[in-house]
mmCIF file of C-alpha atoms in Angstrom:
data_model
loop_
_atom_site.group_PDB
_atom_site.id
_atom_site.type_symbol
_atom_site.label_atom_id
_atom_site.label_comp_id
_atom_site.label_asym_id
_atom_site.label_seq_id
_atom_site.Cartn_x
_atom_site.Cartn_y
_atom_site.Cartn_z
ATOM 1 C CA MET A 1 -34.485 -11.276 22.147
ATOM 2 C CA ALA A 2 -32.499 -13.259 19.571
ATOM 3 C CA VAL A 3 -29.488 -14.999 20.509
ATOM 4 C CA VAL A 4 -26.707 -15.566 17.373
ATOM 5 C CA ARG A 5 -24.254 -18.004 18.358
ATOM 6 C CA ASP A 6 -21.440 -19.300 16.323
ATOM 7 C CA SER A 7 -21.671 -22.437 14.196
ATOM 8 C CA VAL A 8 -19.711 -24.770 15.923
ATOM 9 C CA LEU A 9 -19.945 -27.482 12.468
ATOM 10 C CA PRO A 10 -16.672 -28.592 12.217
ATOM 11 C CA ALA A 11 -16.716 -27.351 8.087
ATOM 12 C CA ASP A 12 -17.116 -24.039 9.510
ATOM 13 C CA ARG A 13 -14.429 -24.051 12.241
ATOM 14 C CA GLY A 14 -11.918 -25.583 9.772
ATOM 15 C CA ARG A 15 -13.201 -22.608 7.313
ATOM 16 C CA ARG A 16 -12.432 -20.129 10.536
ATOM 17 C CA ASP A 17 -8.943 -22.093 11.007
ATOM 18 C CA ALA A 18 -8.362 -21.811 7.597
ATOM 19 C CA ARG A 19 -8.996 -17.960 7.571
ATOM 20 C CA HIS A 20 -6.926 -17.208 10.767
ATOM 21 C CA HIS A 21 -3.360 -19.150 8.971
ATOM 22 C CA HIS A 22 -4.020 -17.491 6.370
ATOM 23 C CA GLU A 23 -4.440 -13.833 8.076
ATOM 24 C CA ARG A 24 -1.382 -14.892 9.948
ATOM 25 C CA VAL A 25 0.891 -16.226 6.946
ATOM 26 C CA ARG A 26 0.428 -12.856 5.363
ATOM 27 C CA ARG A 27 1.037 -10.930 7.763
ATOM 28 C CA GLN A 28 4.840 -13.021 8.185
ATOM 29 C CA ILE A 29 4.946 -12.537 4.440
ATOM 30 C CA GLY A 30 4.063 -8.429 5.072
ATOM 31 C CA ASP A 31 6.869 -7.790 7.882
ATOM 32 C CA HIS A 32 9.591 -9.437 5.576
ATOM 33 C CA LEU A 33 9.186 -8.089 2.907
ATOM 34 C CA ARG A 34 8.861 -4.679 4.528
ATOM 35 C CA SER A 35 12.309 -5.744 5.915
ATOM 36 C CA LYS A 36 13.437 -6.326 2.887
ATOM 37 C CA ILE A 37 12.717 -3.799 0.366
ATOM 38 C CA GLY A 38 15.665 -1.930 -0.330
ATOM 39 C CA GLU A 39 16.806 -5.672 -1.142
ATOM 40 C CA GLU A 40 18.360 -6.256 -4.839
ATOM 41 C CA ASP A 41 16.340 -9.400 -5.710
ATOM 42 C CA ILE A 42 13.342 -7.309 -5.005
ATOM 43 C CA ILE A 43 14.008 -4.242 -6.486
ATOM 44 C CA THR A 44 15.174 -5.991 -9.767
ATOM 45 C CA ALA A 45 12.879 -8.471 -10.014
ATOM 46 C CA GLY A 46 10.555 -8.188 -13.233
ATOM 47 C CA PRO A 47 7.048 -9.560 -14.178
ATOM 48 C CA GLU A 48 8.446 -13.039 -14.548
ATOM 49 C CA LYS A 49 10.494 -13.086 -11.468
ATOM 50 C CA ARG A 50 9.877 -15.238 -8.539
ATOM 51 C CA ILE A 51 10.689 -14.166 -4.724
ATOM 52 C CA ARG A 52 11.011 -16.723 -2.139
ATOM 53 C CA VAL A 53 9.655 -15.176 1.552
ATOM 54 C CA PRO A 54 10.745 -17.847 4.618
ATOM 55 C CA VAL A 55 7.652 -18.727 6.638
ATOM 56 C CA ARG A 56 7.005 -20.123 10.361
ATOM 57 C CA GLY A 57 5.177 -22.543 10.841
ATOM 58 C CA GLU A 58 1.859 -22.365 12.735
ATOM 59 C CA ARG A 59 1.826 -24.507 14.958
ATOM 60 C CA ARG A 60 -1.656 -25.929 16.435
ATOM 61 C CA TYR A 61 -2.373 -26.431 19.737
ATOM 62 C CA ARG A 62 -3.225 -30.066 20.630
ATOM 63 C CA PHE A 63 -2.454 -32.381 23.918
ATOM 64 C CA VAL A 64 0.709 -34.529 23.883
ATOM 65 C CA HIS A 65 2.010 -37.186 25.334
ATOM 66 C CA ASP A 66 4.160 -37.174 28.562
ATOM 67 C CA ARG A 67 8.156 -36.759 27.008
ATOM 68 C CA GLY A 68 9.370 -38.576 30.031
ATOM 69 C CA GLN A 69 10.115 -35.450 31.950
ATOM 70 C CA GLY A 70 9.052 -36.258 35.449
ATOM 71 C CA GLY A 71 9.520 -34.280 38.878
ATOM 72 C CA VAL A 72 7.113 -31.830 37.301
ATOM 73 C CA GLY A 73 5.232 -30.363 40.540
ATOM 74 C CA GLN A 74 7.248 -32.213 43.176
ATOM 75 C CA GLY A 75 9.290 -31.437 46.229
ATOM 76 C CA GLU A 76 8.897 -28.611 48.459
ATOM 77 C CA GLY A 77 7.950 -25.071 46.856
ATOM 78 C CA GLU A 78 5.558 -22.181 47.297
ATOM 79 C CA VAL A 79 3.167 -20.993 44.629
ATOM 80 C CA GLY A 80 4.284 -18.703 42.238
ATOM 81 C CA GLN A 81 7.748 -19.909 43.026
ATOM 82 C CA GLY A 82 9.264 -20.278 39.568
ATOM 83 C CA THR A 83 12.065 -23.192 38.348
ATOM 84 C CA ALA A 84 15.295 -23.048 37.639
ATOM 85 C CA PRO A 85 16.421 -23.279 33.633
ATOM 86 C CA GLN A 86 16.751 -27.005 32.683
ATOM 87 C CA PRO A 87 20.856 -27.464 31.541
ATOM 88 C CA GLY A 88 20.746 -28.499 28.114
ATOM 89 C CA GLY A 89 22.600 -31.180 26.128
ATOM 90 C CA GLU A 90 25.993 -31.443 25.318
ATOM 91 C CA PRO A 91 27.029 -29.641 22.132
ATOM 92 C CA GLY A 92 26.194 -31.953 19.042
ATOM 93 C CA GLU A 93 24.086 -34.108 20.405
ATOM 94 C CA PRO A 94 20.758 -35.122 18.814
ATOM 95 C CA GLY A 95 18.060 -33.404 20.454
ATOM 96 C CA THR A 96 14.648 -34.750 20.897
ATOM 97 C CA GLU A 97 12.328 -31.564 21.683
ATOM 98 C CA PRO A 98 10.085 -30.506 18.405
ATOM 99 C CA GLY A 99 12.155 -27.666 16.503
ATOM 100 C CA GLU A 100 10.285 -24.576 14.396
ATOM 101 C CA VAL A 101 9.138 -25.449 11.212
ATOM 102 C CA MET A 102 10.003 -23.040 8.346
ATOM 103 C CA TYR A 103 9.272 -23.409 4.790
ATOM 104 C CA GLU A 104 8.944 -20.915 1.800
ATOM 105 C CA VAL A 105 6.340 -19.313 -0.234
ATOM 106 C CA VAL A 106 7.097 -18.255 -3.618
ATOM 107 C CA LEU A 107 5.845 -14.976 -4.715
ATOM 108 C CA ASP A 108 5.672 -12.743 -8.059
ATOM 109 C CA LEU A 109 6.571 -9.121 -8.688
ATOM 110 C CA ASP A 110 2.345 -8.534 -8.658
ATOM 111 C CA GLU A 111 1.658 -10.565 -5.610
ATOM 112 C CA VAL A 112 4.576 -8.931 -3.339
ATOM 113 C CA GLU A 113 2.954 -5.565 -4.479
ATOM 114 C CA GLU A 114 -0.211 -6.261 -3.675
ATOM 115 C CA ILE A 115 0.684 -7.207 0.013
ATOM 116 C CA LEU A 116 2.801 -4.523 0.514
ATOM 117 C CA PHE A 117 0.849 -1.647 -0.745
ATOM 118 C CA ALA A 118 -2.711 -2.835 1.042
ATOM 119 C CA GLU A 119 -1.391 -0.592 4.163
ATOM 120 C CA LEU A 120 -1.145 2.525 1.647
ATOM 121 C CA GLY A 121 -3.553 5.134 0.333
ATOM 122 C CA LEU A 122 -3.516 8.200 -1.868
ATOM 123 C CA PRO A 123 -4.937 10.823 0.710
ATOM 124 C CA ARG A 124 -7.947 13.106 0.177
ATOM 125 C CA LEU A 125 -8.526 12.000 -3.325
ATOM 126 C CA LYS A 126 -11.358 13.760 -4.852
ATOM 127 C CA PRO A 127 -13.462 13.534 -7.851
ATOM 128 C CA ARG A 128 -12.350 16.297 -10.589
ATOM 129 C CA ARG A 129 -13.747 17.369 -14.106
ATOM 130 C CA SER A 130 -11.961 14.955 -16.814
ATOM 131 C CA LEU A 131 -10.507 16.497 -19.435
ATOM 132 C CA GLU A 132 -11.091 13.230 -21.311
ATOM 133 C CA VAL A 133 -14.237 11.209 -21.895
ATOM 134 C CA THR A 134 -15.491 9.657 -18.781
ATOM 135 C CA SER A 135 -15.633 5.785 -18.109
ATOM 136 C CA GLU A 136 -18.728 3.757 -18.893
ATOM 137 C CA ASP A 137 -19.748 1.517 -16.063
ATOM 138 C CA VAL A 138 -21.405 -1.479 -16.484
ATOM 139 C CA ARG A 139 -24.234 -2.678 -14.427
ATOM 140 C CA PHE A 140 -26.530 -5.948 -14.660
ATOM 141 C CA ASP A 141 -29.706 -4.667 -13.015
ATOM 142 C CA ASP A 142 -32.514 -5.702 -14.437
ATOM 143 C CA ILE A 143 -33.961 -8.393 -16.188
ATOM 144 C CA ALA A 144 -35.910 -8.955 -19.633
ATOM 145 C CA ARG A 145 -37.549 -10.871 -22.025
ATOM 146 C CA VAL A 146 -34.686 -10.875 -24.302
ATOM 147 C CA GLY A 147 -30.663 -10.880 -24.281
ATOM 148 C CA PRO A 148 -27.741 -13.133 -24.005
ATOM 149 C CA LEU A 149 -27.492 -13.990 -20.458
ATOM 150 C CA VAL A 150 -30.025 -15.909 -19.106
ATOM 151 C CA ASP A 151 -31.325 -15.220 -15.631
ATOM 152 C CA LYS A 152 -31.943 -18.037 -14.262
ATOM 153 C CA LYS A 153 -33.329 -17.640 -10.558
ATOM 154 C CA ALA A 154 -35.689 -15.029 -12.715
ATOM 155 C CA THR A 155 -36.672 -17.641 -14.878
ATOM 156 C CA LEU A 156 -37.466 -20.540 -12.493
ATOM 157 C CA ARG A 157 -39.655 -17.615 -10.520
ATOM 158 C CA GLN A 158 -41.499 -16.751 -13.360
ATOM 159 C CA ASN A 159 -41.961 -20.620 -14.048
ATOM 160 C CA LEU A 160 -43.325 -21.197 -10.648
ATOM 161 C CA LEU A 161 -45.423 -17.971 -10.829
ATOM 162 C CA ARG A 162 -47.181 -19.432 -14.342
ATOM 163 C CA ASN A 163 -47.925 -22.923 -12.407
ATOM 164 C CA ALA A 164 -48.892 -21.370 -9.055
ATOM 165 C CA LYS A 165 -51.559 -19.389 -11.559
ATOM 166 C CA ALA A 166 -53.158 -22.790 -13.380
ATOM 167 C CA GLY A 167 -53.077 -24.290 -9.978
ATOM 168 C CA ALA A 168 -50.015 -26.259 -9.612
ATOM 169 C CA ALA A 169 -47.140 -24.165 -7.131
ATOM 170 C CA ARG A 170 -44.051 -26.109 -8.451
ATOM 171 C CA VAL A 171 -41.354 -25.618 -10.619
ATOM 172 C CA GLY A 172 -41.446 -27.269 -13.987
ATOM 173 C CA GLY A 173 -42.230 -27.944 -17.813
ATOM 174 C CA ILE A 174 -40.584 -24.500 -18.137
ATOM 175 C CA GLU A 175 -41.690 -22.628 -21.731
ATOM 176 C CA LYS A 176 -39.957 -20.294 -23.898
ATOM 177 C CA ASP A 177 -42.185 -17.298 -22.287
ATOM 178 C CA ASP A 178 -40.931 -18.134 -18.783
ATOM 179 C CA LEU A 179 -37.320 -17.334 -19.690
ATOM 180 C CA ARG A 180 -36.023 -14.318 -18.162
ATOM 181 C CA TYR A 181 -32.612 -12.169 -19.015
ATOM 182 C CA ARG A 182 -30.331 -10.075 -17.588
ATOM 183 C CA SER A 183 -30.128 -6.590 -19.107
ATOM 184 C CA TYR A 184 -27.492 -3.914 -18.385
ATOM 185 C CA ARG A 185 -27.231 -0.308 -18.568
ATOM 186 C CA GLU A 186 -24.085 1.958 -19.089
ATOM 187 C CA THR A 187 -23.587 4.516 -16.455
ATOM 188 C CA PRO A 188 -21.328 7.276 -17.255
ATOM 189 C CA GLN A 189 -18.742 7.410 -14.211
ATOM 190 C CA PRO A 190 -16.266 10.390 -13.719
ATOM 191 C CA ARG A 191 -12.513 9.629 -13.874
ATOM 192 C CA THR A 192 -10.258 10.555 -10.894
ATOM 193 C CA GLN A 193 -7.243 11.294 -12.440
ATOM 194 C CA ALA A 194 -4.102 12.670 -10.077
ATOM 195 C CA VAL A 195 -0.793 13.533 -11.006
ATOM 196 C CA VAL A 196 2.059 13.051 -9.250
ATOM 197 C CA ILE A 197 5.134 15.956 -9.449
ATOM 198 C CA CYS A 198 8.316 13.712 -7.797
ATOM 199 C CA MET A 199 11.361 16.160 -6.914
ATOM 200 C CA MET A 200 14.759 15.358 -5.750
ATOM 201 C CA ASP A 201 17.409 16.913 -4.549
ATOM 202 C CA VAL A 202 20.808 15.747 -6.136
ATOM 203 C CA SER A 203 23.300 18.889 -5.433
ATOM 204 C CA GLY A 204 26.859 18.050 -3.953
ATOM 205 C CA SER A 205 25.679 17.539 -0.387
ATOM 206 C CA MET A 206 23.709 14.495 -1.212
ATOM 207 C CA GLY A 207 26.008 11.519 -1.033
ATOM 208 C CA ALA A 208 25.907 7.749 -2.511
ATOM 209 C CA ARG A 209 23.418 6.674 0.830
ATOM 210 C CA GLU A 210 21.162 9.783 0.823
ATOM 211 C CA LYS A 211 20.867 9.421 -3.080
ATOM 212 C CA HIS A 212 20.173 5.141 -2.706
ATOM 213 C CA VAL A 213 17.564 5.999 -0.191
ATOM 214 C CA SER A 214 15.827 9.134 -2.081
ATOM 215 C CA ARG A 215 15.519 6.912 -5.195
ATOM 216 C CA LEU A 216 14.565 4.038 -2.992
ATOM 217 C CA PHE A 217 11.769 6.169 -1.849
ATOM 218 C CA TYR A 218 10.599 7.282 -5.313
ATOM 219 C CA TYR A 219 10.897 3.461 -6.871
ATOM 220 C CA TRP A 220 8.094 2.371 -4.567
ATOM 221 C CA THR A 221 6.379 5.206 -4.667
ATOM 222 C CA VAL A 222 6.025 5.124 -8.612
ATOM 223 C CA GLN A 223 5.334 1.211 -7.914
ATOM 224 C CA PHE A 224 2.354 2.215 -5.677
ATOM 225 C CA PHE A 225 1.143 4.781 -7.912
ATOM 226 C CA ARG A 226 1.016 2.840 -11.043
ATOM 227 C CA ARG A 227 -0.235 -0.208 -9.325
ATOM 228 C CA GLN A 228 -3.560 1.641 -7.299
ATOM 229 C CA TYR A 229 -4.281 4.015 -9.935
ATOM 230 C CA THR A 230 -4.468 3.659 -13.878
ATOM 231 C CA ARG A 231 -5.054 7.456 -14.500
ATOM 232 C CA VAL A 232 -1.853 8.842 -12.396
ATOM 233 C CA GLU A 233 0.597 10.441 -14.592
ATOM 234 C CA VAL A 234 4.406 11.087 -12.946
ATOM 235 C CA VAL A 235 6.427 14.007 -13.244
ATOM 236 C CA PHE A 236 10.071 13.643 -12.428
ATOM 237 C CA VAL A 237 12.012 17.288 -11.392
ATOM 238 C CA GLY A 238 15.400 17.523 -10.273
ATOM 239 C CA HIS A 239 17.484 20.061 -8.386
ATOM 240 C CA THR A 240 20.460 21.542 -7.625
ATOM 241 C CA SER A 241 20.602 25.330 -7.002
ATOM 242 C CA GLU A 242 18.374 25.048 -10.466
ATOM 243 C CA ALA A 243 15.810 23.048 -11.385
ATOM 244 C CA PHE A 244 15.274 20.630 -14.297
ATOM 245 C CA GLU A 245 12.384 18.242 -15.607
ATOM 246 C CA LEU A 246 13.812 14.813 -16.174
ATOM 247 C CA ASP A 247 12.230 11.451 -17.972
ATOM 248 C CA GLU A 248 12.092 8.578 -15.862
ATOM 249 C CA HIS A 249 15.008 7.081 -16.937
ATOM 250 C CA GLU A 250 17.384 10.008 -16.147
ATOM 251 C CA PHE A 251 15.538 10.264 -12.466
ATOM 252 C CA PHE A 252 16.651 7.301 -11.407
ATOM 253 C CA THR A 253 20.505 7.234 -12.777
ATOM 254 C CA ARG A 254 21.390 10.449 -13.723
ATOM 255 C CA LYS A 255 24.146 12.128 -11.173
ATOM 256 C CA GLU A 256 25.035 16.090 -10.838
ATOM 257 C CA SER A 257 26.534 18.118 -8.343
ATOM 258 C CA GLY A 258 26.561 21.828 -7.200
ATOM 259 C CA GLY A 259 24.942 24.511 -4.439
ATOM 260 C CA THR A 260 21.412 23.714 -3.129
ATOM 261 C CA LEU A 261 18.047 25.934 -3.986
ATOM 262 C CA VAL A 262 15.223 24.102 -2.952
ATOM 263 C CA SER A 263 13.021 27.278 -4.227
ATOM 264 C CA SER A 264 14.011 26.619 -7.533
ATOM 265 C CA ALA A 265 12.354 23.042 -7.349
ATOM 266 C CA TYR A 266 8.881 23.904 -5.856
ATOM 267 C CA ARG A 267 8.803 26.878 -8.515
ATOM 268 C CA LEU A 268 9.589 24.373 -11.413
ATOM 269 C CA ALA A 269 6.866 22.133 -9.890
ATOM 270 C CA GLN A 270 4.068 25.315 -9.768
ATOM 271 C CA SER A 271 4.962 26.386 -13.295
ATOM 272 C CA ILE A 272 4.500 22.703 -14.547
ATOM 273 C CA GLN A 273 1.451 21.989 -12.744
ATOM 274 C CA ARG A 274 -0.026 25.166 -13.630
ATOM 275 C CA ASP A 275 0.529 24.788 -17.334
ATOM 276 C CA ARG A 276 -0.411 21.419 -17.638
ATOM 277 C CA TYR A 277 -2.376 19.997 -14.935
ATOM 278 C CA PRO A 278 -5.192 22.593 -14.043
ATOM 279 C CA ALA A 279 -6.360 21.782 -10.360
ATOM 280 C CA SER A 280 -9.964 21.904 -11.530
ATOM 281 C CA ALA A 281 -9.207 18.490 -13.480
ATOM 282 C CA TRP A 282 -6.492 17.019 -11.656
ATOM 283 C CA ASN A 283 -5.791 15.589 -7.988
ATOM 284 C CA VAL A 284 -2.096 17.456 -7.475
ATOM 285 C CA TYR A 285 0.591 15.357 -5.434
ATOM 286 C CA VAL A 286 3.729 16.720 -4.711
ATOM 287 C CA LEU A 287 6.883 15.073 -3.153
ATOM 288 C CA HIS A 288 10.368 16.305 -2.314
ATOM 289 C CA THR A 289 13.418 14.418 -0.970
ATOM 290 C CA SER A 290 16.762 15.932 0.176
ATOM 291 C CA ASP A 291 19.395 15.841 2.669
ATOM 292 C CA GLY A 292 17.625 18.840 4.258
ATOM 293 C CA ASP A 293 21.022 21.373 3.419
ATOM 294 C CA ASN A 294 19.719 24.440 2.202
ATOM 295 C CA LEU A 295 20.551 28.381 1.837
ATOM 296 C CA ALA A 296 19.255 29.332 4.879
ATOM 297 C CA THR A 297 17.732 32.782 2.855
ATOM 298 C CA ASP A 298 16.242 30.238 0.208
ATOM 299 C CA ASN A 299 14.299 28.842 3.463
ATOM 300 C CA PRO A 300 11.707 31.460 3.851
ATOM 301 C CA GLY A 301 10.850 31.418 0.331
ATOM 302 C CA THR A 302 10.286 27.887 -0.561
ATOM 303 C CA VAL A 303 8.122 27.606 2.831
ATOM 304 C CA ALA A 304 5.874 30.206 0.836
ATOM 305 C CA LEU A 305 6.201 28.338 -2.112
ATOM 306 C CA VAL A 306 5.224 25.028 -0.171
ATOM 307 C CA ARG A 307 1.650 27.392 1.065
ATOM 308 C CA GLU A 308 0.849 28.779 -2.439
ATOM 309 C CA HIS A 309 1.109 24.782 -3.609
ATOM 310 C CA LEU A 310 -1.284 23.273 -1.057
ATOM 311 C CA GLU A 311 -4.262 26.507 -2.201
ATOM 312 C CA VAL A 312 -4.445 23.864 -5.422
ATOM 313 C CA ALA A 313 -2.661 20.587 -4.024
ATOM 314 C CA ASN A 314 -4.171 17.837 -1.999
ATOM 315 C CA LEU A 315 -0.968 17.016 -0.778
ATOM 316 C CA VAL A 316 2.931 18.202 -0.110
ATOM 317 C CA GLY A 317 5.228 15.485 1.127
ATOM 318 C CA TYR A 318 8.656 16.022 2.126
ATOM 319 C CA LEU A 319 11.482 12.983 3.027
ATOM 320 C CA GLU A 320 14.434 14.361 4.921
ATOM 321 C CA ILE A 321 16.970 12.097 4.506
ATOM 322 C CA ALA A 322 19.356 12.615 7.738
ATOM 323 C CA SER A 323 22.917 11.310 8.607
ATOM 324 C CA SER A 324 22.698 8.144 9.656
ATOM 325 C CA GLY A 325 22.016 7.449 13.163
ATOM 326 C CA LEU A 326 20.648 11.284 13.309
ATOM 327 C CA GLY A 327 17.555 12.605 13.392
ATOM 328 C CA PRO A 328 16.840 16.071 12.104
ATOM 329 C CA ARG A 329 19.405 19.123 13.360
ATOM 330 C CA PRO A 330 18.689 22.641 13.845
ATOM 331 C CA GLY A 331 19.004 24.500 10.649
ATOM 332 C CA ARG A 332 17.109 21.695 8.079
ATOM 333 C CA LEU A 333 14.927 22.277 5.770
ATOM 334 C CA SER A 334 12.392 20.432 7.646
ATOM 335 C CA THR A 335 12.936 22.292 10.949
ATOM 336 C CA ALA A 336 11.994 25.793 9.072
ATOM 337 C CA LEU A 337 8.755 23.380 7.588
ATOM 338 C CA GLU A 338 7.674 22.237 10.926
ATOM 339 C CA ALA A 339 7.983 25.791 12.412
ATOM 340 C CA ALA A 340 5.773 27.163 9.762
ATOM 341 C CA GLY A 341 3.148 24.462 10.850
ATOM 342 C CA VAL A 342 1.746 24.445 7.449
ATOM 343 C CA ASP A 343 -1.814 22.144 6.855
ATOM 344 C CA GLY A 344 -1.753 19.404 5.050
ATOM 345 C CA LEU A 345 2.323 19.194 4.427
ATOM 346 C CA VAL A 346 3.553 15.829 5.788
ATOM 347 C CA ILE A 347 7.450 15.368 6.892
ATOM 348 C CA ALA A 348 8.893 12.347 6.929
ATOM 349 C CA HIS A 349 12.530 11.308 7.752
ATOM 350 C CA ALA A 350 15.093 8.499 7.236
ATOM 351 C CA SER A 351 18.608 7.746 7.675
ATOM 352 C CA ASP A 352 18.477 4.178 5.444
ATOM 353 C CA ASP A 353 16.534 1.375 3.802
ATOM 354 C CA ARG A 354 15.114 0.483 6.743
ATOM 355 C CA GLU A 355 12.897 3.618 7.399
ATOM 356 C CA ILE A 356 11.943 4.041 3.401
ATOM 357 C CA TRP A 357 8.539 1.664 4.828
ATOM 358 C CA SER A 358 8.000 4.044 7.377
ATOM 359 C CA ALA A 359 8.219 6.993 5.769
ATOM 360 C CA LEU A 360 6.256 5.381 2.624
ATOM 361 C CA LYS A 361 3.347 4.825 5.288
ATOM 362 C CA THR A 362 4.079 8.516 7.041
ATOM 363 C CA ILE A 363 3.408 9.890 3.515
ATOM 364 C CA PHE A 364 0.820 7.727 2.190
ATOM 365 C CA ALA A 365 -1.149 7.051 5.305
ATOM 366 C CA ARG A 366 -4.486 5.214 4.474
ATOM 367 C CA ASP A 367 -6.056 7.258 7.540
ATOM 368 C CA GLY A 368 -9.100 9.484 6.032
ATOM 369 C CA VAL A 369 -8.183 8.497 2.568
ATOM 370 C CA ALA A 370 -11.494 9.386 0.596
ATOM 371 C CA GLU A 371 -12.831 6.716 -1.588
ATOM 372 C CA ALA A 372 -11.009 6.558 -5.314
ATOM 373 C CA VAL A 373 -12.442 5.580 -8.655
ATOM 374 C CA ALA A 374 -9.767 4.125 -10.891
ATOM 375 C CA ALA A 375 -10.361 4.504 -14.209
#
């Protein structure tokens, strides 16, 4: 039986240590960014802005000289007995122990998004018949006698074969007939395209905090879609007791008041999807954010519309923004949706911007995500 051992060469060990260090630093950066995704300096960062992230220095295990701390292992005692903590120095005295090393990593917005979005995915993305021309996939998978790109390996192989036939199995004396070139072919690739319908409750019951959390959730949602998938269209819908389509700027800035009728938003989203985004050609994702206040008599109709959406949609995601420190309450929309037990419906809860990342991971879970062809 063959035994495979890890290489113990210093160079291999150095590469392994460097890789582990990079992974640990990347985890620290990711943890910091996820805890700060609601902060102004990240949200308002433009392409040219740099974001500074503090990172703890990683200590390497090593032998150190005795620092003169006598008494270790001396005197009476029993196995397993702990030692009392030693008193520290007086306030203001300079210390002699090594401190924690901190340094800053400077990232641009593209790097921030790459780290943040590595854990997210668009669930159950499936190939659809595209209404547009399919993209061409170029593959260099053949060898030819003519072409612009010399294949060095194939050329040397051909030279060796020719010399071997002449009785000298060696490489040398390359002639024109030895030259081989990389050849490519274009194969049509189906586009995987998706439409995401973002619905937001902007009624009077949504206070400043609820609207802030809602807009923050959609800000990162839109950034994620546009980075990960080049063929994604986003539709913005606001609703009070009636629903209306908005452009992106209005969606994130418009102020409304009035009552709440959630079914109006799902009904408008259904109309938009049927008219402009047929399920035969589009992966359909429907998202909704609200504080959960809805007319009790409207909840059954909303549940029915959610079921109808899921007949064609890949996912319906609902984020309910609860009062700070409180979970879902009886009579909320989430209670009605959860009681309905609709397959494919994903419900998340958040009360402030610290819980946005958890909501994003719940709705855009990577587990079981189908491989998407971004075109």
